Coordinates of C-alpha atoms in Angstrom, one line a residue:
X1 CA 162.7 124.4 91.2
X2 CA 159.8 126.7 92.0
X3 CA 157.2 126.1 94.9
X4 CA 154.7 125.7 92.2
X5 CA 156.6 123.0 90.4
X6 CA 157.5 121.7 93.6
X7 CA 153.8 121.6 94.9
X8 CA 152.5 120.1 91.4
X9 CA 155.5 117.0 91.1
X10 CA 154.4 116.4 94.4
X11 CA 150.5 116.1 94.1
X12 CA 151.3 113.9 91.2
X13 CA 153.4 111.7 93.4
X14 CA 150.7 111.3 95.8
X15 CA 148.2 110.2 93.6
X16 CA 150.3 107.7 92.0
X17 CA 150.9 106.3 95.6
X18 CA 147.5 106.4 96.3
X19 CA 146.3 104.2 93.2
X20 CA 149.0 101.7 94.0
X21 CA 149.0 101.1 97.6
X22 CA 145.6 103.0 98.3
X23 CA 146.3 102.6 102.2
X24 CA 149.7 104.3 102.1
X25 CA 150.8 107.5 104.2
X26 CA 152.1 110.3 102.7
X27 CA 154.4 112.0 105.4
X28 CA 154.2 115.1 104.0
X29 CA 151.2 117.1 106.1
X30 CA 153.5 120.3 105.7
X31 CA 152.7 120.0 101.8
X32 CA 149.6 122.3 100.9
X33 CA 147.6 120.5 97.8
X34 CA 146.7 122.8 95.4
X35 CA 142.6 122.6 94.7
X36 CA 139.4 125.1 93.9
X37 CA 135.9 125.0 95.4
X38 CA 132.6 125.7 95.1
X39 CA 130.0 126.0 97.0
X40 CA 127.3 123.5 97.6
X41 CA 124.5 125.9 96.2
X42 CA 126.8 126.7 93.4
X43 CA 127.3 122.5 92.6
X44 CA 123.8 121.7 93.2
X45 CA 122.2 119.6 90.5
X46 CA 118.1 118.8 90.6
X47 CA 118.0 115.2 88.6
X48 CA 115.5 114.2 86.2
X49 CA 113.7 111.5 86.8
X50 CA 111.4 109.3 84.0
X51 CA 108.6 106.4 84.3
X52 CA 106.4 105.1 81.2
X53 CA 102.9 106.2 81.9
X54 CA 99.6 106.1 79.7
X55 CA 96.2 107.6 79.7
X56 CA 93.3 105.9 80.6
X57 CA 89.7 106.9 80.3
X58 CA 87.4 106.7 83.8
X59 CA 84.6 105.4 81.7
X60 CA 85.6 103.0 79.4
X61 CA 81.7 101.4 78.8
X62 CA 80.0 99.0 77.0
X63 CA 76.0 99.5 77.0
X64 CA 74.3 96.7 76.7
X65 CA 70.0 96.4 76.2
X66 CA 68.0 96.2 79.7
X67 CA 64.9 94.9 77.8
X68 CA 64.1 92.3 75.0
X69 CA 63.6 94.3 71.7
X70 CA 64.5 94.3 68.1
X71 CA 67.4 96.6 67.8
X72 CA 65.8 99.5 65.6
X73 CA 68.4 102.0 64.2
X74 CA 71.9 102.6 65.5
X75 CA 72.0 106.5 64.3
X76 CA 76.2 106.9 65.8
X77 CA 79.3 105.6 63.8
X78 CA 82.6 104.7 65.2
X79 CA 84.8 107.9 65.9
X80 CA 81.3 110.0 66.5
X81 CA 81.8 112.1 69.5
X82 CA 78.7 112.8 71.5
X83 CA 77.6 115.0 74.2
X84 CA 76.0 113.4 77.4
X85 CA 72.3 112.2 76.5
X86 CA 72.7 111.9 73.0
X87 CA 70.5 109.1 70.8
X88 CA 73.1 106.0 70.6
X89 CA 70.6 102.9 70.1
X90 CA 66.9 103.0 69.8
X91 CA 64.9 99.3 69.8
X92 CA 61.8 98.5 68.8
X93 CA 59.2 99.6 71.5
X94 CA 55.6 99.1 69.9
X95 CA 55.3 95.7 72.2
X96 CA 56.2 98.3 75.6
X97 CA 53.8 101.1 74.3
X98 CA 50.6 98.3 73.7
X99 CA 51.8 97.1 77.0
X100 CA 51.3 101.0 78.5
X101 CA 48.1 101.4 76.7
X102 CA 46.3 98.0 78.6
X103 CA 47.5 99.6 82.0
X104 CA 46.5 102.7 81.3
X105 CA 43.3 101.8 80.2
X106 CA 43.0 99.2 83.3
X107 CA 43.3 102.3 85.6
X108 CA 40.7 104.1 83.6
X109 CA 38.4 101.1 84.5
X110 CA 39.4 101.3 88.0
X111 CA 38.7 104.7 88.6
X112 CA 35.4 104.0 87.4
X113 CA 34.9 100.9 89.8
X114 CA 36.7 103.4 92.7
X115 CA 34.1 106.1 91.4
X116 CA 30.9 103.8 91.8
X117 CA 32.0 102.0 95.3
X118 CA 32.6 105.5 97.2
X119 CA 29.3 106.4 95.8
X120 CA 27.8 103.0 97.3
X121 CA 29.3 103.3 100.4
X122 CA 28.0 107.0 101.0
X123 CA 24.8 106.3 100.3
X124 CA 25.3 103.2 102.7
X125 CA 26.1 105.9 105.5
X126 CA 22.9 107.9 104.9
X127 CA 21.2 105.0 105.0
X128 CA 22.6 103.5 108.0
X129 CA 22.0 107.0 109.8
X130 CA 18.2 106.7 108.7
X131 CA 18.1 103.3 109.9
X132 CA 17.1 101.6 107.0
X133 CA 20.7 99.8 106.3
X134 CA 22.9 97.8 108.6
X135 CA 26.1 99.2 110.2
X136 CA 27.3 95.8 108.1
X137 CA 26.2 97.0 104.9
X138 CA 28.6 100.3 105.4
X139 CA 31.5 98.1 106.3
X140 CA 31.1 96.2 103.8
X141 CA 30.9 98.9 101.0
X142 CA 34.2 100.7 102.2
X143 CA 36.0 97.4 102.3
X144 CA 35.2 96.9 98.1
X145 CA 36.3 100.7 97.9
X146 CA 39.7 100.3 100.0
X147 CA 40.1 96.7 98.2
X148 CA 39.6 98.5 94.8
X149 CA 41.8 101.5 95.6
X150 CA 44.4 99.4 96.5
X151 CA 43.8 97.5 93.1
X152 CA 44.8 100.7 91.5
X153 CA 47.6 101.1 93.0
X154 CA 49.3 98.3 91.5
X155 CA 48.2 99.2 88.3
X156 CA 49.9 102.6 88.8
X157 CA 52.9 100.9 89.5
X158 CA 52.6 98.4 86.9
X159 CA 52.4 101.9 84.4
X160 CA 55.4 102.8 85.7
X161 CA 57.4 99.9 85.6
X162 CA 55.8 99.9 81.5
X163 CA 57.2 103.4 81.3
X164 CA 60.7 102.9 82.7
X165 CA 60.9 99.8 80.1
X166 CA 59.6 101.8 77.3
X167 CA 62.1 104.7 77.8
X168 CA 65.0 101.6 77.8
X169 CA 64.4 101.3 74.2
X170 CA 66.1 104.5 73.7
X171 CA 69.9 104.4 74.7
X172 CA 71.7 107.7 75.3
X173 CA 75.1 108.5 76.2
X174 CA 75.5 108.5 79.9
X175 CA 78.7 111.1 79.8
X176 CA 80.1 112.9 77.1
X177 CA 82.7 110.6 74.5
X178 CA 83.8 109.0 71.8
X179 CA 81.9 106.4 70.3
X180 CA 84.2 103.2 70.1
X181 CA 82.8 100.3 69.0
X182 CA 79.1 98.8 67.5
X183 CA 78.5 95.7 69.1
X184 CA 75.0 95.1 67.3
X185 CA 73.7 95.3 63.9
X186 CA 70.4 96.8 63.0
X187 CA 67.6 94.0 63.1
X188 CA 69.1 91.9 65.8
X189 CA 67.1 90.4 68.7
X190 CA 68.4 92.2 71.9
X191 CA 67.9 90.3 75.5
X192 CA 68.9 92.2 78.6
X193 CA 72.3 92.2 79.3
X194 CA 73.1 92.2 75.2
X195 CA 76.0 94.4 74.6
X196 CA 75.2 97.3 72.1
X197 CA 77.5 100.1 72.0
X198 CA 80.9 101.2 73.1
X199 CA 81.4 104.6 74.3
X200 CA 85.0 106.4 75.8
X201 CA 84.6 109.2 78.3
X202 CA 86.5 111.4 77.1
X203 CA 86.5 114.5 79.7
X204 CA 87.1 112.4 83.2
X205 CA 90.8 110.8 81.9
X206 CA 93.8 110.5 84.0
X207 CA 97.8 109.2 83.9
X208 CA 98.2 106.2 85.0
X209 CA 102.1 105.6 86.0
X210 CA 103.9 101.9 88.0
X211 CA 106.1 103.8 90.8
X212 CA 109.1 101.5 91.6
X213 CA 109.8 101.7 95.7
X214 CA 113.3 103.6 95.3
X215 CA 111.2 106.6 93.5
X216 CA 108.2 106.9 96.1
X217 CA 110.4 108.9 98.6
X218 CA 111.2 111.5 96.1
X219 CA 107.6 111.9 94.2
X220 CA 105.6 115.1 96.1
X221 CA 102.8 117.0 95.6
X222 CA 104.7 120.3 94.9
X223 CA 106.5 118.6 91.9
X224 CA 105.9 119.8 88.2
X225 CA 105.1 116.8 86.2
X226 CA 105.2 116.5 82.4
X227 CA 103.8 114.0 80.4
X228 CA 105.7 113.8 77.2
X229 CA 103.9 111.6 74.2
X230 CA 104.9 112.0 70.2
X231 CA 107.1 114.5 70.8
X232 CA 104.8 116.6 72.8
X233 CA 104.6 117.6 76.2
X234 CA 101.8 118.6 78.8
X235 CA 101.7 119.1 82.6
X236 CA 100.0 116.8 85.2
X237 CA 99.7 117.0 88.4
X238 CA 100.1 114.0 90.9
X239 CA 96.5 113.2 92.4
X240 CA 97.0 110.2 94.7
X241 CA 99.3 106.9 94.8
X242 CA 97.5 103.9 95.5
X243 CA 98.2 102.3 98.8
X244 CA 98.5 98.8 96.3
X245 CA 101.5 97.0 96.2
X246 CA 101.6 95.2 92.4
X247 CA 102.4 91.5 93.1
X248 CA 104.1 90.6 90.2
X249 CA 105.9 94.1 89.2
X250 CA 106.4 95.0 93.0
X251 CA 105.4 98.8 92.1
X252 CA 102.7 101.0 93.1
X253 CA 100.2 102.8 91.1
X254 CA 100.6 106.7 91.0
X255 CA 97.2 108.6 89.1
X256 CA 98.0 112.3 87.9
X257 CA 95.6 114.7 86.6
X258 CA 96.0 116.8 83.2
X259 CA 96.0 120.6 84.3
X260 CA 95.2 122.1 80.9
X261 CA 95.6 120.5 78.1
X262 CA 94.9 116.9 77.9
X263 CA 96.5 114.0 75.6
X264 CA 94.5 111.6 74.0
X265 CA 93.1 108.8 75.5
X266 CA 94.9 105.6 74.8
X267 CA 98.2 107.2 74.7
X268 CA 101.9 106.2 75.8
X269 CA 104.8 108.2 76.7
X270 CA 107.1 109.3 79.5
X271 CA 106.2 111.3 82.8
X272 CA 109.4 112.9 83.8
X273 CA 109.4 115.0 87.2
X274 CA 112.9 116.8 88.8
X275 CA 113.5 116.3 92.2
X276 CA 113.1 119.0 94.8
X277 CA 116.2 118.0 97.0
X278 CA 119.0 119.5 95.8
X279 CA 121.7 116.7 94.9
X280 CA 125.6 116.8 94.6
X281 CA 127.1 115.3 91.0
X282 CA 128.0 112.1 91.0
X283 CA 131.8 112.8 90.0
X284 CA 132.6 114.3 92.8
X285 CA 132.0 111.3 95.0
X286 CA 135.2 110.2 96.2
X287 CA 135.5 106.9 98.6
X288 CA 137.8 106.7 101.8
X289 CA 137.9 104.1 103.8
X290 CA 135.1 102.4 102.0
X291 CA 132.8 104.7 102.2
X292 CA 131.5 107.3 99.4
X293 CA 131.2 111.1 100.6
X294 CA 132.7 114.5 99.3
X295 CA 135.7 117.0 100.8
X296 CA 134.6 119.6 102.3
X297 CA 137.5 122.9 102.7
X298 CA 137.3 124.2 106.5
X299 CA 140.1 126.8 106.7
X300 CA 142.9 125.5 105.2
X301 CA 142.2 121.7 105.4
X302 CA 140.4 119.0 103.5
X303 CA 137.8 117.4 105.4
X304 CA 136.1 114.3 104.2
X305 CA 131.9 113.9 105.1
X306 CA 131.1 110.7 104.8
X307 CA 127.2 110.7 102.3
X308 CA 125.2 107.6 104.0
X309 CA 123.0 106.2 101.0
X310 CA 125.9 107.3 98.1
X311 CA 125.9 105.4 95.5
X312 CA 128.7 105.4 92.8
X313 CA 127.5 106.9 89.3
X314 CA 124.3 108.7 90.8
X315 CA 123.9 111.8 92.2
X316 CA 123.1 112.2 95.7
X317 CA 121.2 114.2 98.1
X318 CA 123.6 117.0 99.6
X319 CA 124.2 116.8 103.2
X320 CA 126.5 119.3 103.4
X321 CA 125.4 123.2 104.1
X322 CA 124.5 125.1 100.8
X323 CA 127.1 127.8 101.9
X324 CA 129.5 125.2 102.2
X325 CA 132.4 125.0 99.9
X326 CA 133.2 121.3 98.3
X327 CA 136.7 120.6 96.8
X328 CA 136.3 120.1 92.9
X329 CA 139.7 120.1 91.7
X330 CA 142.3 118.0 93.7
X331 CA 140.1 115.4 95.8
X332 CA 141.0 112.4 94.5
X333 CA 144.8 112.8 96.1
X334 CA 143.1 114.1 99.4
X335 CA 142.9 112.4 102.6
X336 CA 141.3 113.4 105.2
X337 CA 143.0 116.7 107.2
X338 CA 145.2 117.3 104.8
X339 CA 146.8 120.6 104.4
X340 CA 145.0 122.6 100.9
X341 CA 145.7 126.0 98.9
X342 CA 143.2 126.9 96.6
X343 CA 144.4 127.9 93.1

């Protein structure tokens, strides 16, 4: 019998010994076990990992009237997209503009009253210098004068008060979007705080993902992210996880930016992301005295590193040196020290 045949009939009878009585000893150290190697660089395997994630909108509004007014025209239709400022609602404002014209015409009124007491009240002076008029009669005069000024002033801010409620009967776009709903009809009575109009932003979006707590270790800035909807796929680019802990669902909330093109708001898919660690296959975890780790060849034996955290059927996080050389072919008959060849 060749040493081949010898070494192979042997290997075979180890590994039947060590599936039936797993804690047996093999007294046969001088027996080299025939295996091959690779390196830990060579093995390495970067794992992909998936969440569901959607896109949300950072403006999702409703406008609603601010003053009491017939609603006039509604000149946008669902599925419009407007730019920011654009015409969305326009009331009726001919009770606002009457209401502009009294103030404007009471300030008129008191500029003439202003006009004719500062007129009084300097003739008052001269008089009071000449002493024909009292020193009571000049007090007096600037008192009306200050009382009427101040008059005014309230009418000025009465004007604009009128103004800022006139310009409410025009609704415009506060940001740039898509026009979602019409909440009113032309010819409806709006109060303040009816809602009008809804309008998507749809320029300020972001993904919105649930990170479970076994993924938050390996999620990192420098990671490429893709979002992957219909088919399609786009990059993102993790902005911030919120410091939240869900309740119910016991996940945190990651946000990630588009970084060129963006999907549509509304949508669902998958955000995949490959970890930066480089992890070792979960076949070639092999357990020894309960624990999980690989065989490692130094020289011309087997040595067994224990992985903390294995788990069986996933890959884990190498441990070992990248240079290192792990035993592919002929660990699961290995124990630890044993004498190897490589094939």
């Amino acid at each position: 019998m060749s040493k081949r045949v010898y070494a192979a009939t042997w290997v075979l009878v180890v590994g039947i010994m060590l599936e039936v009585w797993p804690g047996a000893t093999v007294f046969a150290a001088n027996v080299a076990v025939p295996i091959t190697a690779k390196t830990a660089q060579e093995l390495a395997v970067f794992p992909e990992s998936s969440i569901s994630a959607s896109v949300m909108s950072l403006n999702d509004s409703k406008l609603s009237a601010e003053v009491r007014a017939v609603v006039e025209s509604i000149p946008v239709m669902v599925g419009d997209q407007v730019d920011k400022g654009a015409v969305l609602v326009k009331l009726d404002s001919t009770d606002y503009r009457l209401g502009m014209d009294r103030i404007e015409a009471a300030l008129r009124a008191a500029d003439a009253r202003i006009e004719l007491a500062q007129y009084q009240l300097e003739r008052a002076r001269i008089l009071s210098k000449q002493n024909i008029g009292t020193e009571e009669s000049v007090k007096q005069r600037d008192s009306e004068l200050k009382t009427l000024q101040a008059e005014r002033q309230i009418q000025q801010a009465l004007l604009q008060s009128a103004i800022r409620d006139f310009r409410k009967c025009v609704v415009v776009a506060p940001f740039a979007g898509i026009v979602r709903e019409r909440l009113s009809s032309v010819g409806e009575l709006a109060s303040p705080g009816t809602p009008l109009i809804h309008i998507v932003d749809i320029e300020n979006i972001e993904l919105v993902a649930k990170i479970q707590p076994h993924d938050l270790d390996v999620v990192d800035n420098r990671q490429k992210f893709q979002f992957t909807t219909q088919g399609h796929s786009v990059p993102v680019q993790l902005r911030r996880i919120v410091p939240l802990l869900d309740p119910v669902e016991r996940s945190r909330e990651a946000r990630f930016a588009f970084t060129a093109e963006r999907a549509l708001v509304g949508s669902a898919g998958t955000m995949v992301w490959r970890e930066l660690a480089p992890h070792l296959p979960a076949d070639l975890l092999v357990r020894r005295g309960g624990k999980l780790g690989v065989f490692v060849l130094k020289g011309s034996k087997a040595q067994f590193e224990v992985i903390a955290g294995a788990q069986e059927g996933r890959p884990v996080p190498s441990t070992v040196k990248p240079d290192a050389r792990v035993i592919v072919d002929g660990r699961f008959v290995l124990q630890h020290g044993d004498t190897v060849t490589l094939k």
